[in-house]
Coordinates of C-alpha atoms and ligand atoms in Angstrom, one line a residue:
X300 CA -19.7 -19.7 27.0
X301 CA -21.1 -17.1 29.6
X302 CA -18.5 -14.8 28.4
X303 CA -19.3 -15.6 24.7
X304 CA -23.3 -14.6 25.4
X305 CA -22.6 -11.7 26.9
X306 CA -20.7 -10.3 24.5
X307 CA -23.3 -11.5 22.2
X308 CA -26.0 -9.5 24.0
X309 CA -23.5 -6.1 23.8
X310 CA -23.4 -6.8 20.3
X311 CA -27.2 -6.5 19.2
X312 CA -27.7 -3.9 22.2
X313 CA -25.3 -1.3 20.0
X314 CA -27.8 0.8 18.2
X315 CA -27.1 1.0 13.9
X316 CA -25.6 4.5 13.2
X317 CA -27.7 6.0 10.2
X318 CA -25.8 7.3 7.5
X319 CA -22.2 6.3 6.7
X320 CA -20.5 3.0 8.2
X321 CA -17.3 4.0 5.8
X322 CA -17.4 7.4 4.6
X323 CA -16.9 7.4 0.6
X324 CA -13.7 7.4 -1.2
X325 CA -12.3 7.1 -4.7
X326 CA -11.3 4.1 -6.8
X327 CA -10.1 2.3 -10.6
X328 CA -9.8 5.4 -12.2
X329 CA -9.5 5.7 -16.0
X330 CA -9.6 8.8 -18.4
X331 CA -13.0 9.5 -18.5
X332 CA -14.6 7.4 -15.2
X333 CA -14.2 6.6 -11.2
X334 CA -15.8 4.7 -9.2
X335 CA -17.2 5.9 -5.8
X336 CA -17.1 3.5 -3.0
X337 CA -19.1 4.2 0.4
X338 CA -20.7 2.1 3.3
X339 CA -23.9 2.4 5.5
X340 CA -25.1 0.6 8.2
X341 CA -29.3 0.6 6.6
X342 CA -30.2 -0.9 2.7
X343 CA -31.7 2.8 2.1
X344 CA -30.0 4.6 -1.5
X345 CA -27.8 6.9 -1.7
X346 CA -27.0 9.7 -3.6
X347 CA -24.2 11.1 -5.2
X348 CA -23.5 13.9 -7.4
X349 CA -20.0 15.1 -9.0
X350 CA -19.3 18.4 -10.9
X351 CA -16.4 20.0 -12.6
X352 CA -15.3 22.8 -10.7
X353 CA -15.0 24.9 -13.8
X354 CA -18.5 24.2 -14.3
X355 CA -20.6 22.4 -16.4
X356 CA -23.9 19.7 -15.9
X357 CA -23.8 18.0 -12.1
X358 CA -24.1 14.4 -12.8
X359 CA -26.1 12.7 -10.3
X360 CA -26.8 9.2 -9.5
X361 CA -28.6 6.9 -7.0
X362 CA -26.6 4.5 -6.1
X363 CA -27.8 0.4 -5.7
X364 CA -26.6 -1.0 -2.2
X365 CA -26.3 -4.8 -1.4
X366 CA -25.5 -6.3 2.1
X367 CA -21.5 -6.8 2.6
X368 CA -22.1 -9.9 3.8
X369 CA -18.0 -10.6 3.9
X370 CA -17.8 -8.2 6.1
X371 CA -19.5 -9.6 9.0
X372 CA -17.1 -10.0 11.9
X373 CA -16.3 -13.7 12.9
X374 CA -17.7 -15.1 15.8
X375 CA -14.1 -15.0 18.3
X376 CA -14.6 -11.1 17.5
X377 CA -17.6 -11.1 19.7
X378 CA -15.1 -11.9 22.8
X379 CA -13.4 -8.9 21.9
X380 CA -16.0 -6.7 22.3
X381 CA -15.8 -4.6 25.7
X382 CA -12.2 -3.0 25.0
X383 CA -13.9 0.1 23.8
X384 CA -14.5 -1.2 20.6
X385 CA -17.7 -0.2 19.0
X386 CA -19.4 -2.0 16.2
X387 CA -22.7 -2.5 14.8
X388 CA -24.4 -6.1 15.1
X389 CA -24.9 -6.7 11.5
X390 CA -23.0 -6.6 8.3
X391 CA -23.3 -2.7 6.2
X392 CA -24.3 -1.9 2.8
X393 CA -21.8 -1.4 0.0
X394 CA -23.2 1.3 -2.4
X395 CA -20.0 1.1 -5.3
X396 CA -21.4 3.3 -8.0
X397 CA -19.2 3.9 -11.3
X398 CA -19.1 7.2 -12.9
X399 CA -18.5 7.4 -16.2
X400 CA -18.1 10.2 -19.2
X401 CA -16.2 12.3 -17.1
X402 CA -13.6 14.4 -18.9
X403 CA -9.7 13.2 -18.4
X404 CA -7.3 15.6 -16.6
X405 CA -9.9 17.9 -14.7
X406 CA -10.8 19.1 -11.6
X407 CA -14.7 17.8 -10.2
X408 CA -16.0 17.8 -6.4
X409 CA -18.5 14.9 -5.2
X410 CA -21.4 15.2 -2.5
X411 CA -22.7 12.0 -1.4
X412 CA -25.8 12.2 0.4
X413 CA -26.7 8.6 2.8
X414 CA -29.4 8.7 5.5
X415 CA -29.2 12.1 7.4
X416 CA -25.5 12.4 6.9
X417 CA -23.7 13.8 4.1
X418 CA -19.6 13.8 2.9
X419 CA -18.3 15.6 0.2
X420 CA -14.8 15.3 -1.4
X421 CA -12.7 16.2 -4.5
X422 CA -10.7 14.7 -7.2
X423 CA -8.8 14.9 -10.4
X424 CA -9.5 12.6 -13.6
X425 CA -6.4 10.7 -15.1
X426 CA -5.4 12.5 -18.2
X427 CA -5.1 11.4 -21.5
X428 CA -2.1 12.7 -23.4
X429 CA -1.6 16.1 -21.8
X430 CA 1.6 17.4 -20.4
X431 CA 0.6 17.9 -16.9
X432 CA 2.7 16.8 -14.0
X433 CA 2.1 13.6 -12.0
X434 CA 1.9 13.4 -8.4
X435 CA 1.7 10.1 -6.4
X436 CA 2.6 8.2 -3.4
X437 CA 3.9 4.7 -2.4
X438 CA 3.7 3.3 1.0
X439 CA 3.2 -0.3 2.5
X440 CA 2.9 -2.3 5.8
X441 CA -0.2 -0.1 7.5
X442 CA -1.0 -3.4 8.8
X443 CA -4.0 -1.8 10.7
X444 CA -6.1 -3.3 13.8
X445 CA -7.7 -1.6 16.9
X446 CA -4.1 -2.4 18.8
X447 CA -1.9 -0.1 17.1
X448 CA -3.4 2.6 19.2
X449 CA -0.8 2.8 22.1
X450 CA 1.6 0.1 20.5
X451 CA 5.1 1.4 20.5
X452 CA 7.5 -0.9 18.1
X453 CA 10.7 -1.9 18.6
X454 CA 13.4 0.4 17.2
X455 CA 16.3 -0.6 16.9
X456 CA 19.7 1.6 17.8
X457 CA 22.0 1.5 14.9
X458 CA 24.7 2.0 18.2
X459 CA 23.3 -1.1 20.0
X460 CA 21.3 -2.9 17.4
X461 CA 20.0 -5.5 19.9
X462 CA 15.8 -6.2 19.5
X463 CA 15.4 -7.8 23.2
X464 CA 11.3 -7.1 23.3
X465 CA 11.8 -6.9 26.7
X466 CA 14.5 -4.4 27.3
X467 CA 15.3 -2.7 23.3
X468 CA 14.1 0.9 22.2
X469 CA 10.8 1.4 21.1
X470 CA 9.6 3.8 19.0
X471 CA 8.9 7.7 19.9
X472 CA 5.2 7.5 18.7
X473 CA 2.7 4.6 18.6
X474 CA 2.2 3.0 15.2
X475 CA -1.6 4.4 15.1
X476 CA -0.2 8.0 15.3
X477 CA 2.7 7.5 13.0
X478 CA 0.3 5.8 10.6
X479 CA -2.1 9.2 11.1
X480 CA 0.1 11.6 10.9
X481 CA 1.8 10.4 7.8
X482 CA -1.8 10.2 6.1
X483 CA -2.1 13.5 7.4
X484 CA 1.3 14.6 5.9
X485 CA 0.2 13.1 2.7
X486 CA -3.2 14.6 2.1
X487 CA -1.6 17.8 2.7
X488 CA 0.6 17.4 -0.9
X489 CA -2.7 16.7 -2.7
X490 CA -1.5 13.4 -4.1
X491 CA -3.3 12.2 -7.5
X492 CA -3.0 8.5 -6.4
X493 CA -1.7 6.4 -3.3
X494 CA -0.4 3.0 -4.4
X495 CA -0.7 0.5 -1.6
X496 CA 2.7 -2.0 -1.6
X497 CA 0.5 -4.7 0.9
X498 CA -0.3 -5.6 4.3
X499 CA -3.2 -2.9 4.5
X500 CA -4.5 -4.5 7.7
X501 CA -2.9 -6.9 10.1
X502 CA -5.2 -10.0 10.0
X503 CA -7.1 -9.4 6.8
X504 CA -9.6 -11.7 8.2
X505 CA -10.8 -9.6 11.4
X506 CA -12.7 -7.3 10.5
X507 CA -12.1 -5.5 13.3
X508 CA -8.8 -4.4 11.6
X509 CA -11.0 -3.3 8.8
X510 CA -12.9 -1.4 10.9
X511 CA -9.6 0.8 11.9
X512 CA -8.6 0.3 8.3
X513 CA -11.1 2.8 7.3
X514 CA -11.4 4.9 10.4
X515 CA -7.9 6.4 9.7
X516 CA -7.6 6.1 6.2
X517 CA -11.3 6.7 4.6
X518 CA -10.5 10.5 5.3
X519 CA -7.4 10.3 2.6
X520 CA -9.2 8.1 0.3
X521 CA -12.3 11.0 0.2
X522 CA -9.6 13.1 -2.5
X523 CA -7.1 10.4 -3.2
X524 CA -7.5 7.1 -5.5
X525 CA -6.1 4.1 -3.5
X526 CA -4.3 1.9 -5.5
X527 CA -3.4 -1.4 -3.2
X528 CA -1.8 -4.9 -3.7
X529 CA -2.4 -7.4 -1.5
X530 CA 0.5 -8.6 1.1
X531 CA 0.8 -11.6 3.0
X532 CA -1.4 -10.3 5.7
X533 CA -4.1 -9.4 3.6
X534 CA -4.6 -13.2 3.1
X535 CA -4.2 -13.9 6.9
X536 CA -7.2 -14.6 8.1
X537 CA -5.6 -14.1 11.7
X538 CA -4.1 -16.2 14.8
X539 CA -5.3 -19.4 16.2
X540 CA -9.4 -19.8 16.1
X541 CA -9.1 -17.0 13.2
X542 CA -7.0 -19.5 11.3
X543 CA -4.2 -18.6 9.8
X544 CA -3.6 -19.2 6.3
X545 CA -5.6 -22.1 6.0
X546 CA -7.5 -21.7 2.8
X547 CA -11.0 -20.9 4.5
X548 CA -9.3 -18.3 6.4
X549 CA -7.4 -16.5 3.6
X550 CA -10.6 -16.8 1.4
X551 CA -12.5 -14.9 4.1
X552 CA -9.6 -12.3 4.2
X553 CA -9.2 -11.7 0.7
X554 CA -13.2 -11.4 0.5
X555 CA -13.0 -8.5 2.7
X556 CA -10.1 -7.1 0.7
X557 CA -12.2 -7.5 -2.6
X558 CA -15.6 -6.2 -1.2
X559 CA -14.1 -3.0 0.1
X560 CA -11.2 -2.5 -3.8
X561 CA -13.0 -2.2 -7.4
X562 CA -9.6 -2.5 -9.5
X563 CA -9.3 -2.8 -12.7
X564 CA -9.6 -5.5 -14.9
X565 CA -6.5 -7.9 -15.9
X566 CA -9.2 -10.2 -18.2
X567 CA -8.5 -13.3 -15.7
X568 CA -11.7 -14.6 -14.3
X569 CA -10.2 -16.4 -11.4
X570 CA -7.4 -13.4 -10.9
X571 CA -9.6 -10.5 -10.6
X572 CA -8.4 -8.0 -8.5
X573 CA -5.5 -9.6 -7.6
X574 CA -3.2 -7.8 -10.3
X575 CA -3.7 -5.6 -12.7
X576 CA -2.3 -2.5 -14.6
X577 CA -3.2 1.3 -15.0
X578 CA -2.0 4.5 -17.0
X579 CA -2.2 8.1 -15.6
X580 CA -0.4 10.7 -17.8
X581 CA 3.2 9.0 -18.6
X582 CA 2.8 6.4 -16.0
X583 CA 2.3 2.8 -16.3
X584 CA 1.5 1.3 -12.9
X585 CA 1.6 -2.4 -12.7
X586 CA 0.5 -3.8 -9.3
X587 CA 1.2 -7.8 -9.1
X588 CA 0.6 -10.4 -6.2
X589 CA 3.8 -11.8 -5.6
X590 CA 2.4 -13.7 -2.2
X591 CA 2.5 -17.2 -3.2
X592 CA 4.9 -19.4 -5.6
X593 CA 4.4 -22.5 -6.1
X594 CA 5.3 -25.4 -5.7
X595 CA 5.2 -25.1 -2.1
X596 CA 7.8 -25.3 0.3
X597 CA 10.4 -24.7 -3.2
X598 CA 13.0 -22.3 -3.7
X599 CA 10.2 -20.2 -5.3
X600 CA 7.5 -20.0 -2.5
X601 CA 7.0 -16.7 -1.0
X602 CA 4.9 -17.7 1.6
X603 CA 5.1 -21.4 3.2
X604 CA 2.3 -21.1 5.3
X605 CA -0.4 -20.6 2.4
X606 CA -1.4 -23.5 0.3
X607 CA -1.0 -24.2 -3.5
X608 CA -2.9 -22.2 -6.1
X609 CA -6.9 -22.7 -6.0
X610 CA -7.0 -23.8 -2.7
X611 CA -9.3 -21.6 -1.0
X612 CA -7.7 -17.9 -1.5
X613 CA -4.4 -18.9 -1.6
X614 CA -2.3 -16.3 -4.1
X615 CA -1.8 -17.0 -7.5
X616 CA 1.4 -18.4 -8.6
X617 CA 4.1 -15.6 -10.9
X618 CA 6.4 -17.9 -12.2
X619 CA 7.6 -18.1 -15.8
X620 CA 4.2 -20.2 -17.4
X621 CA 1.6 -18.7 -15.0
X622 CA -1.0 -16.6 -16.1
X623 CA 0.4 -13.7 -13.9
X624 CA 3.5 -14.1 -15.4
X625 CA 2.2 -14.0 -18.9
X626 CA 0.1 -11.4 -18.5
X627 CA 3.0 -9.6 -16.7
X628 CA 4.9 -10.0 -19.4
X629 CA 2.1 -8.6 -22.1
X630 CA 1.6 -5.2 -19.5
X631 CA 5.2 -4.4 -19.3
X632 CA 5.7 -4.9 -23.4
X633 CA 2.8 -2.6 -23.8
X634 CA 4.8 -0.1 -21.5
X635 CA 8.2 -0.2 -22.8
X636 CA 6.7 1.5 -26.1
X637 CA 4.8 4.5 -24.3
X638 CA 6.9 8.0 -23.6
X639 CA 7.1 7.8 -20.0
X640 CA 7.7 5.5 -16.8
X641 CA 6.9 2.1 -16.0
X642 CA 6.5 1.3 -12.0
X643 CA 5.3 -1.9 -10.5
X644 CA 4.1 -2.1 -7.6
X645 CA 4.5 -5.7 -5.3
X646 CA 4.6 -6.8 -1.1
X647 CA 7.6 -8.9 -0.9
X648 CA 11.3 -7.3 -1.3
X649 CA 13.9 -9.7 -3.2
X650 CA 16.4 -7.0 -2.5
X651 CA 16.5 -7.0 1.5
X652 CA 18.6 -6.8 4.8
X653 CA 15.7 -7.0 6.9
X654 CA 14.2 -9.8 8.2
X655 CA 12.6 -11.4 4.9
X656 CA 16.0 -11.1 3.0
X657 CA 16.6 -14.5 3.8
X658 CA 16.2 -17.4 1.9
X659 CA 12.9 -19.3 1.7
X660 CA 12.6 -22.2 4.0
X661 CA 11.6 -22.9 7.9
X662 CA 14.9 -22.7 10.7
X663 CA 18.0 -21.3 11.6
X664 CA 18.6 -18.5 8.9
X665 CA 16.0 -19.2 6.6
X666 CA 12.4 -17.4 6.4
X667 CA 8.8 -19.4 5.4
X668 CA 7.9 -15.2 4.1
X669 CA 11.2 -14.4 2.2
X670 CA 11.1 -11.9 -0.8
X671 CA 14.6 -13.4 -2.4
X672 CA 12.8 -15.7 -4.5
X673 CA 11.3 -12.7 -6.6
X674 CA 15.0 -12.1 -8.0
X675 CA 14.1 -14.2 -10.4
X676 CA 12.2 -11.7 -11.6
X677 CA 14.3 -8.8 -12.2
X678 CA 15.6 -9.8 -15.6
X679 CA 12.4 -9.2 -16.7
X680 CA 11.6 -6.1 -15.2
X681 CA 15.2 -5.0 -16.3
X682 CA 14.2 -6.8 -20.0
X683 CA 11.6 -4.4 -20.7
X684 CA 12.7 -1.2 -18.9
X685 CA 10.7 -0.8 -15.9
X686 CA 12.2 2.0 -13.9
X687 CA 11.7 1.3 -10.6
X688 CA 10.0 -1.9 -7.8
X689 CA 7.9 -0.3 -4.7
X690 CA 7.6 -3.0 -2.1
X691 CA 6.7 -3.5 2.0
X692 CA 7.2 -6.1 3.6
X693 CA 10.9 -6.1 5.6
X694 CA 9.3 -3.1 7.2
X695 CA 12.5 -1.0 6.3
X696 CA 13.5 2.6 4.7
X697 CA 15.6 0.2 2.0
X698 CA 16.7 1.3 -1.7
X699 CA 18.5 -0.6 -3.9
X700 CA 19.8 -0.7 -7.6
X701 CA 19.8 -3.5 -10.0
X702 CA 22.1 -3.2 -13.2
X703 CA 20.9 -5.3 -16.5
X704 CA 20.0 -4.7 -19.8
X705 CA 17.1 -3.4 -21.2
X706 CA 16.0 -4.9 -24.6
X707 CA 14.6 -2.5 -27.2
X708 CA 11.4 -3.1 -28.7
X709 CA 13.8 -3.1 -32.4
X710 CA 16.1 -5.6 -30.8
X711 CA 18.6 -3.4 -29.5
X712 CA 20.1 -3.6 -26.1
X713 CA 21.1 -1.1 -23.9
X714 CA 22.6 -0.9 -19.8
X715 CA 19.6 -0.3 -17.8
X716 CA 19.3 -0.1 -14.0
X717 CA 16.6 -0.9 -11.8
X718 CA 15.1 1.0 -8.6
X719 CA 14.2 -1.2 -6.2
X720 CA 12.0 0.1 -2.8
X721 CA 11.2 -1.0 0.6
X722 CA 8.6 1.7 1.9
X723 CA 7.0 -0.8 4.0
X724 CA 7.2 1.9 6.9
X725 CA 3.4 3.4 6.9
X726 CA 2.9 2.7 10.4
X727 CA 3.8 -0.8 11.7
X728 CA 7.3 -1.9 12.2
X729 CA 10.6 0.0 12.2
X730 CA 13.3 -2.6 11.9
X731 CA 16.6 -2.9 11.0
X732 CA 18.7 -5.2 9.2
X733 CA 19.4 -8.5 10.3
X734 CA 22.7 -11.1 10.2
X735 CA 22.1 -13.6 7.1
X736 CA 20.4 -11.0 4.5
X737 CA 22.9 -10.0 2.3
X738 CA 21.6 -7.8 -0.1
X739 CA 24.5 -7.2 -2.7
X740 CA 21.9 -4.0 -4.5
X741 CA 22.1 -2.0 -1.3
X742 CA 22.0 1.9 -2.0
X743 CA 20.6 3.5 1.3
X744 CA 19.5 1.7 4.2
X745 CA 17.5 4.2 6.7
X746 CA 18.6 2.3 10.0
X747 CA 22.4 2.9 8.3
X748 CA 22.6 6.1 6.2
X749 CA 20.7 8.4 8.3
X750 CA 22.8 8.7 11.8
X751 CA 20.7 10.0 14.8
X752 CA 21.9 13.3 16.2
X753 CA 20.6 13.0 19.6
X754 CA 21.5 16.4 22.1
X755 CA 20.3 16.4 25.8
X756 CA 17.8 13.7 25.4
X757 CA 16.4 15.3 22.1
X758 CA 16.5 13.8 19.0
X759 CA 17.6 16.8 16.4
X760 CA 17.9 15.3 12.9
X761 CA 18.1 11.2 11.6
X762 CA 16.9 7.9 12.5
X763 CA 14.5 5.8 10.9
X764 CA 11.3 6.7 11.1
X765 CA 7.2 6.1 9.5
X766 CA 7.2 7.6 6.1
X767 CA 6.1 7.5 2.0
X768 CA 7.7 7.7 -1.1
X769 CA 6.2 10.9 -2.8
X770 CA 6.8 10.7 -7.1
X771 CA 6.6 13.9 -9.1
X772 CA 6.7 13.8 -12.7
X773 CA 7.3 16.4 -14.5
X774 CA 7.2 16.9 -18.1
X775 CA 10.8 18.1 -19.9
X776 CA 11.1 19.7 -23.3
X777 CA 8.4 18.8 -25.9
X778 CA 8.1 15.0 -25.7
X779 CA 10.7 14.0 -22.9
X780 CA 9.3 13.4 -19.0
X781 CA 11.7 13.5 -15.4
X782 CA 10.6 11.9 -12.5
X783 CA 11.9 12.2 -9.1
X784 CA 11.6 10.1 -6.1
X785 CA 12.0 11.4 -2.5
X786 CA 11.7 8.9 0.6
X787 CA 9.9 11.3 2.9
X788 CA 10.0 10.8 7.0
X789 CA 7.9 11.9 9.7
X790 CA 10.6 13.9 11.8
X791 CA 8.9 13.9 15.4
X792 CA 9.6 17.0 17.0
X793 CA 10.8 17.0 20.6
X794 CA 10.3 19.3 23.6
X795 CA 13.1 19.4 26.1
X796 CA 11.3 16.8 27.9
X797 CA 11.9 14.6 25.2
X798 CA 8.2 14.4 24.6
X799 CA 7.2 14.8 21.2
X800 CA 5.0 17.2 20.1
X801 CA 4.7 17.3 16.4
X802 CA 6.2 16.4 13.2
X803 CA 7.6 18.0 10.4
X804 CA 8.1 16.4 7.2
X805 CA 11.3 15.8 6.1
X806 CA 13.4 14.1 3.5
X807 CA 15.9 11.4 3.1
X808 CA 19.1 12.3 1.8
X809 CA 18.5 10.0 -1.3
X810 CA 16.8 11.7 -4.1
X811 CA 16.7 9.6 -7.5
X812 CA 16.0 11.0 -10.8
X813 CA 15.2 9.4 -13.7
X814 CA 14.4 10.7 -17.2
X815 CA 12.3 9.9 -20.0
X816 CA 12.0 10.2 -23.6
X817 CA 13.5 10.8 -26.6
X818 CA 14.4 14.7 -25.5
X819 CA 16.3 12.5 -22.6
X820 CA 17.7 10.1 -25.2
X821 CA 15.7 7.6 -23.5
X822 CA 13.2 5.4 -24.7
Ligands
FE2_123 FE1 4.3 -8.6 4.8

């Protein structure tokens, strides 16, 4: 208790920063609006102003803040305090304003003006129907929280695969740099959109991970639309007193995770910002919540520590019959009969050697997190075309293929294959694959297909290492569209003192390309 009230006193004895708690950054973009998302620590206005930079009328606009009160920290994050951690005593401001008219498929820079401070940033509109390419990236598994810093994962040698924590290899870097320095890498390719494949932070209910959340990714966000789905650990509220999954503590998490997102709407009242859909240029993004199928503790539950549906913020079910599925099922028919790509976006991997490849269930070779109940899924996806799954989860560099058939909105069928990702390698675990997951879709494994070349101590090419998936679309011919997916790694540079001393980005030797429309024959 002493402990408790001194912390207490530290708490209210930090003085409130003016300006900017989280500095802004860009959100639920459509053809002609955005909204801009900031944070301050005082209920004063602020303002923000966007502009085309090939000219035209600034719009300006004064935003209307109201008190996050979800993200207040919870009391056991008061005996935290004295690592170094520094945070304000009282919950911030959310100032979400929406801008709207905005032309599609143009260039604008914001200025946002809170307190004394001032951040400015730049973006491009989603296009309508033009012929531009598409640029965006796919990453999962951040799994954020003041730790990271100076937390060096396991990492496993494909030589002598063994995962003793005590005695196996860790990791060159620690998963707060690798996590940087790939945000850094990705900024740098001007990106138009970052989906998010889960496990943003790693106790969605400490809002202390929230706090580092931001610190390292707000500065991407400032040019680059986030595009997230939740992951398991985005409705964990965290360990013991935090609570786990009970429904109180995944309620609180998911709060955060909904204060901080404005997605876009999937006409579900009770689902809102759990799933939904988006088009930019020939792409159809469909981001689901896959964490939770019910009943619980059946061959269908992805996550047997969280309760059934409506209990607290347990996930919604996405079996054949739910309103995800249905809805699901309404967003990819939509897709199939635009010229382009459809992509979905999910946490869990049903196509895994890691860890959650698995089946569901609690013991000796079985996982209570597995991903191989979302199989039954793929038909589906294969049924109406969609081109390629971007999960996290297993924490893996993992790619494999699905074949099916695709049917044709006129009936016909046709052989159709499906991509399926594990990018879960932001900036949290490295693994590798483990005895029991047998994954029969396998096309690269990182750990597997890309050998370490190791002279004198220094590491010269290979290995598994944090990364993204980077997507460029392109468009072919008149009508047709390709789009090409490269698994890029962080290569950490070594000196001869097997330090590292930078990175240079790199790919994976396992390019796809896939084509659309009807100068492709496809679609
Ligand atoms: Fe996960």
């Amino acid at each position: 208790m002493v402990a408790a009230a001194a912390a207490a006193a530290l708490l209210t004895a930090l003085p409130l920063q003016a300006g900017f708690r989280v500095t802004p950054y860009l959100q639920n973009p459509a053809p002609g609006a955005l909204t801009l998302s900031w944070l301050s620590d005082d209920p004063g206005a602020g303002q923000a102003s966007l502009q085309a930079l090939d000219g035209g009328p600034a719009i300006r606009v004064s935003s209307s803040p109201v008190e996050a009160g979800a993200l207040e920290y919870h009391p056991a994050e008061t005996l935290l305090v004295g690592r170094g951690e520094e945070r304000a005593s009282s919950p911030p401001f959310l100032h979400e304003v929406r801008l709207e008219g905005l032309a599609p498929g143009t260039r604008y820079r914001y200025e946002v003006e809170q307190g004394a401070e001032t951040a400015r940033g730049r973006l491009v509109t989603p296009p309508l129907d033009a012929r531009e390419p598409v640029r965006f990236v796919v990453f999962g598994d951040s799994e954020t929280e003041p730790e990271s810093a100076g937390s060096f994962v396991l990492w496993p040698d494909p030589e002598d695969p063994h995962e003793d924590p005590d005695t196996g290899r860790r990791y060159l870097v620690d998963e707060e740099t690798g996590y940087r320095e790939n945000l850094r890498l990705i900024r740098e390719r001007e990106p138009h959109f970052v989906a998010i494949a889960g496990d943003l932070v790693e106790s969605g209910g400490e809002q202390r991970d929230w706090d580092a959340y931001w610190r390292l990714t707000a500065p991407l966000a400032a040019d680059t639309f986030l595009l997230p789905a939740l992951g398991n650990h985005d409705y964990y509220g965290g360990p013991a007193i935090f609570g786990f999954y009970a429904p109180q503590a995944s309620a609180r998490a998911l709060a955060k995770y909904r204060t901080y997102f404005d997605l876009p709407g999937n006409g579900t009242g009770a689902h809102a910002e759990r799933y939904y859909a988006l088009r930019w240029g020939p792409v159809t993004l469909v981001v689901l919540d896959l964490n939770n199928g019910l009943p619980q503790h059946g061959p269908s539950d992805t996550n047997f520590y969280m309760l059934g549906e409506g209990e607290g913020g347990s996930a919604p079910d996405w079996q054949p019959g739910s309103p995800q599925y249905r809805w699901l099922e309404e967003t990819l028919r939509a897709a199939q009969q635009k010229n382009g790509f459809t992509f979905v976006v999910a946490h869990h991997c049903p196509y895994s050697s890691g860890v959650h490849g698995v089946p569901p269930g609690r013991g000796e070779g079985l996982d209570p997190l597995s991903g191989l109940p979302l199989r039954a899924l793929s038909p589906l996806f294969l049924q109406y075309g969609v081109d390629a799954l971007f999960t996290g989860h297993d924490e893996m560099y993992e790619r494999s293929v699905v074949p099916g058939q695709e049917r044709l909105p006129d009936g016909a069928t046709r052989e159709h294959v499906l991509q399926v990702y594990d990018v879960g390698v932001a900036g949290d675990g490295l693994r590798g694959p483990v005895e029991g997951a047998v994954n029969p879709y396998r096309a690269f494994l990182a750990h597997a297909d890309s050998p370490e070349r190791w002279e004198n101590g220094v590491l010269l090419d290979g290995g598994k290492h944090y990364g993204h998936l980077e997507v460029n679309v392109e468009p072919v011919g008149e009508t047709g569209w390709r789009a090409q997916l490269d698994m890029v790694y962080l290569f950490p540079l070594m000196d001869a003192d097997g330090a590292v001393h930078g990175f240079e980005r790199r790919l994976y030797d396992d390019r796809v390309v896939l084509q659309a429309g009807p100068a492709a024959g496809d679609h």
